[in-house]
CSV table of C-alpha atoms in Angstrom, one decimal:
chain,number,residue,atom,x,y,z
A,1,MET,CA,-3.3,68.2,82.6
A,2,ARG,CA,-5.7,65.5,83.5
A,3,VAL,CA,-4.8,62.0,84.6
A,4,VAL,CA,-6.7,58.9,85.6
A,5,VAL,CA,-4.7,56.9,88.1
A,6,THR,CA,-5.7,53.3,88.6
A,7,ARG,CA,-4.2,50.8,91.1
A,8,VAL,CA,-3.5,47.7,89.1
A,9,ALA,CA,-2.3,44.2,89.8
A,10,GLU,CA,-0.7,44.2,86.3
A,11,ALA,CA,-1.1,46.2,83.1
A,12,SER,CA,0.3,46.4,79.6
A,13,VAL,CA,0.1,48.5,76.5
A,14,GLU,CA,0.5,47.1,73.0
A,15,VAL,CA,1.0,48.8,69.6
A,16,ASP,CA,0.6,46.8,66.4
A,17,GLY,CA,0.8,43.5,68.3
A,18,GLU,CA,4.0,44.5,70.1
A,19,VAL,CA,4.0,45.1,73.9
A,20,VAL,CA,5.7,48.5,74.4
A,21,GLY,CA,5.1,48.8,78.1
A,22,ARG,CA,4.3,46.3,80.9
A,23,LEU,CA,3.8,46.2,84.6
A,24,GLY,CA,4.3,42.6,85.7
A,25,ARG,CA,3.6,43.4,89.4
A,26,PRO,CA,1.3,45.7,91.3
A,27,GLY,CA,1.6,49.4,90.5
A,28,LEU,CA,-0.2,52.3,88.9
A,29,LEU,CA,-1.7,52.8,85.4
A,30,VAL,CA,-1.7,56.5,84.6
A,31,LEU,CA,-3.8,57.7,81.6
A,32,ALA,CA,-2.6,61.3,80.8
A,33,GLY,CA,-4.3,64.0,78.8
A,34,VAL,CA,-2.8,67.4,78.0
A,35,GLY,CA,-4.9,70.6,77.5
A,36,HIS,CA,-4.0,73.7,75.6
A,37,ASP,CA,-2.7,75.7,78.6
A,38,ASP,CA,-0.8,73.0,80.4
A,39,THR,CA,2.8,73.5,81.3
A,40,ALA,CA,5.9,71.8,82.5
A,41,ASP,CA,4.9,73.0,86.0
A,42,ASP,CA,1.7,71.0,85.7
A,43,ALA,CA,3.6,67.9,84.8
A,44,ALA,CA,6.0,68.3,87.8
A,45,ALA,CA,3.1,68.9,90.2
A,46,LEU,CA,1.3,65.8,88.8
A,47,ALA,CA,4.4,63.7,89.1
A,48,ARG,CA,4.8,64.6,92.8
A,49,LYS,CA,1.1,64.0,93.5
A,50,ILE,CA,1.0,60.6,91.7
A,51,TRP,CA,4.2,59.3,93.3
A,52,GLY,CA,3.0,60.2,96.7
A,53,LEU,CA,-0.7,59.1,96.5
A,54,ARG,CA,-1.4,56.7,99.3
A,55,ILE,CA,-3.7,54.4,97.3
A,56,LEU,CA,-1.8,51.1,97.5
A,57,ASP,CA,-2.5,48.4,100.0
A,58,GLY,CA,-2.1,49.5,103.5
A,59,GLU,CA,-2.5,53.2,102.5
A,60,LEU,CA,1.0,53.2,101.1
A,61,SER,CA,2.2,55.2,98.1
A,62,ALA,CA,4.1,54.1,95.0
A,63,SER,CA,7.1,56.0,96.5
A,64,ASP,CA,6.8,54.0,99.8
A,65,VAL,CA,7.1,50.6,98.1
A,66,GLY,CA,8.8,51.4,94.8
A,67,ALA,CA,5.7,50.4,92.8
A,68,PRO,CA,6.1,50.8,89.0
A,69,LEU,CA,4.0,53.0,86.8
A,70,LEU,CA,2.7,52.7,83.3
A,71,VAL,CA,2.0,56.1,81.7
A,72,VAL,CA,-0.2,56.1,78.6
A,73,SER,CA,-1.2,59.3,76.7
A,74,GLN,CA,-4.9,59.8,76.3
A,75,PHE,CA,-6.1,63.0,74.7
A,76,THR,CA,-9.7,61.8,75.1
A,77,LEU,CA,-9.6,62.9,78.7
A,78,HIS,CA,-10.2,66.4,77.4
A,79,ALA,CA,-13.4,65.4,75.5
A,80,SER,CA,-16.4,67.7,75.7
A,81,THR,CA,-19.8,65.9,75.5
A,82,ARG,CA,-21.8,69.1,76.1
A,83,LYS,CA,-23.4,69.1,72.6
A,84,GLY,CA,-24.9,66.2,70.7
A,85,ARG,CA,-23.7,62.7,70.7
A,86,ARG,CA,-20.2,63.1,69.2
A,87,PRO,CA,-17.5,64.3,71.6
A,88,SER,CA,-15.4,67.3,70.7
A,89,TRP,CA,-11.7,67.0,71.2
A,90,SER,CA,-11.0,70.7,70.9
A,91,GLY,CA,-9.9,70.9,74.6
A,92,ALA,CA,-7.0,68.5,73.9
A,93,ALA,CA,-3.6,70.1,73.1
A,94,PRO,CA,-2.2,69.2,69.6
A,95,GLY,CA,0.4,66.4,69.5
A,96,HIS,CA,3.4,68.8,69.3
A,97,VAL,CA,2.3,70.3,72.6
A,98,GLY,CA,1.0,67.2,74.3
A,99,GLU,CA,3.8,64.7,73.5
A,100,PRO,CA,6.5,66.7,75.3
A,101,LEU,CA,4.4,67.2,78.4
A,102,VAL,CA,3.5,63.5,78.7
A,103,GLU,CA,7.2,62.7,78.3
A,104,GLN,CA,8.0,65.4,80.9
A,105,LEU,CA,5.6,63.8,83.3
A,106,CYS,CA,7.4,60.5,82.8
A,107,ARG,CA,10.8,62.1,83.3
A,108,ASP,CA,9.6,63.9,86.4
A,109,LEU,CA,8.4,60.6,87.9
A,110,GLU,CA,11.7,59.0,87.1
A,111,ALA,CA,13.6,61.9,88.8
A,112,LEU,CA,11.5,61.1,91.9
A,113,GLY,CA,12.7,57.5,91.8
A,114,ALA,CA,9.9,55.8,89.9
A,115,HIS,CA,10.3,53.0,87.3
A,116,VAL,CA,8.1,54.2,84.5
A,117,GLU,CA,6.9,52.2,81.5
A,118,ARG,CA,5.4,54.1,78.6
A,119,GLY,CA,2.8,53.8,75.9
A,120,ARG,CA,3.5,55.3,72.5
A,121,PHE,CA,2.2,58.8,71.9
A,122,GLY,CA,-0.1,59.1,69.0
A,123,ALA,CA,-0.4,55.4,68.3
A,124,HIS,CA,-3.5,53.3,68.4
A,125,MET,CA,-2.8,51.3,71.6
A,126,ARG,CA,-4.4,48.4,73.3
A,127,VAL,CA,-4.3,48.9,77.0
A,128,ALA,CA,-4.9,45.9,79.3
A,129,SER,CA,-5.1,46.1,83.1
A,130,VAL,CA,-6.2,44.1,86.0
A,131,ASN,CA,-7.6,46.8,88.3
A,132,ASP,CA,-7.1,46.2,92.0
A,133,GLY,CA,-9.8,47.3,94.4
A,134,PRO,CA,-10.8,48.9,92.1
A,135,VAL,CA,-9.2,52.2,93.0
A,136,THR,CA,-9.4,54.9,90.3
A,137,ILE,CA,-8.6,58.5,90.9
A,138,LEU,CA,-9.1,61.5,88.6
A,139,ILE,CA,-6.7,64.4,89.0
A,140,ASP,CA,-6.9,67.7,87.0
A,141,THR,CA,-4.3,70.4,87.5
A,142,LYS,CA,-6.8,73.1,86.8
A,143,ASP,CA,-9.2,71.7,89.6
A,144,TRP,CA,-7.2,70.0,92.4
A,145,ASP,CA,-10.4,68.5,94.1
């Protein structure tokens, strides 16, 4: 799994003009993409990593201060731009694989104590955020650098 974690002052996601998830206070926006060989173990490891990342003010983690998270699925994180000008999405898992793993990530975060808002899998979403810092971290479970 690949995620982009951004420290935000606020964030929201809207589908068809309706707000489906919102962070009205500082927290983390998590864009999550699932690859073909990702598993529930990847989701669990990511949840622990995200919840404990010390990237909030004062080098605190979301778990330290109870910061909320907004998780939005984003298959485009698995884009390949190796050839030509049109990205290939072949690295992204199909929806029937990706959706349960994004939901598993959310449930694993909640099991750790997080308040998790969600986007809507497969929908055309409008994501708004006020980045704080900015602090943006890329995490890939196949390459933990």
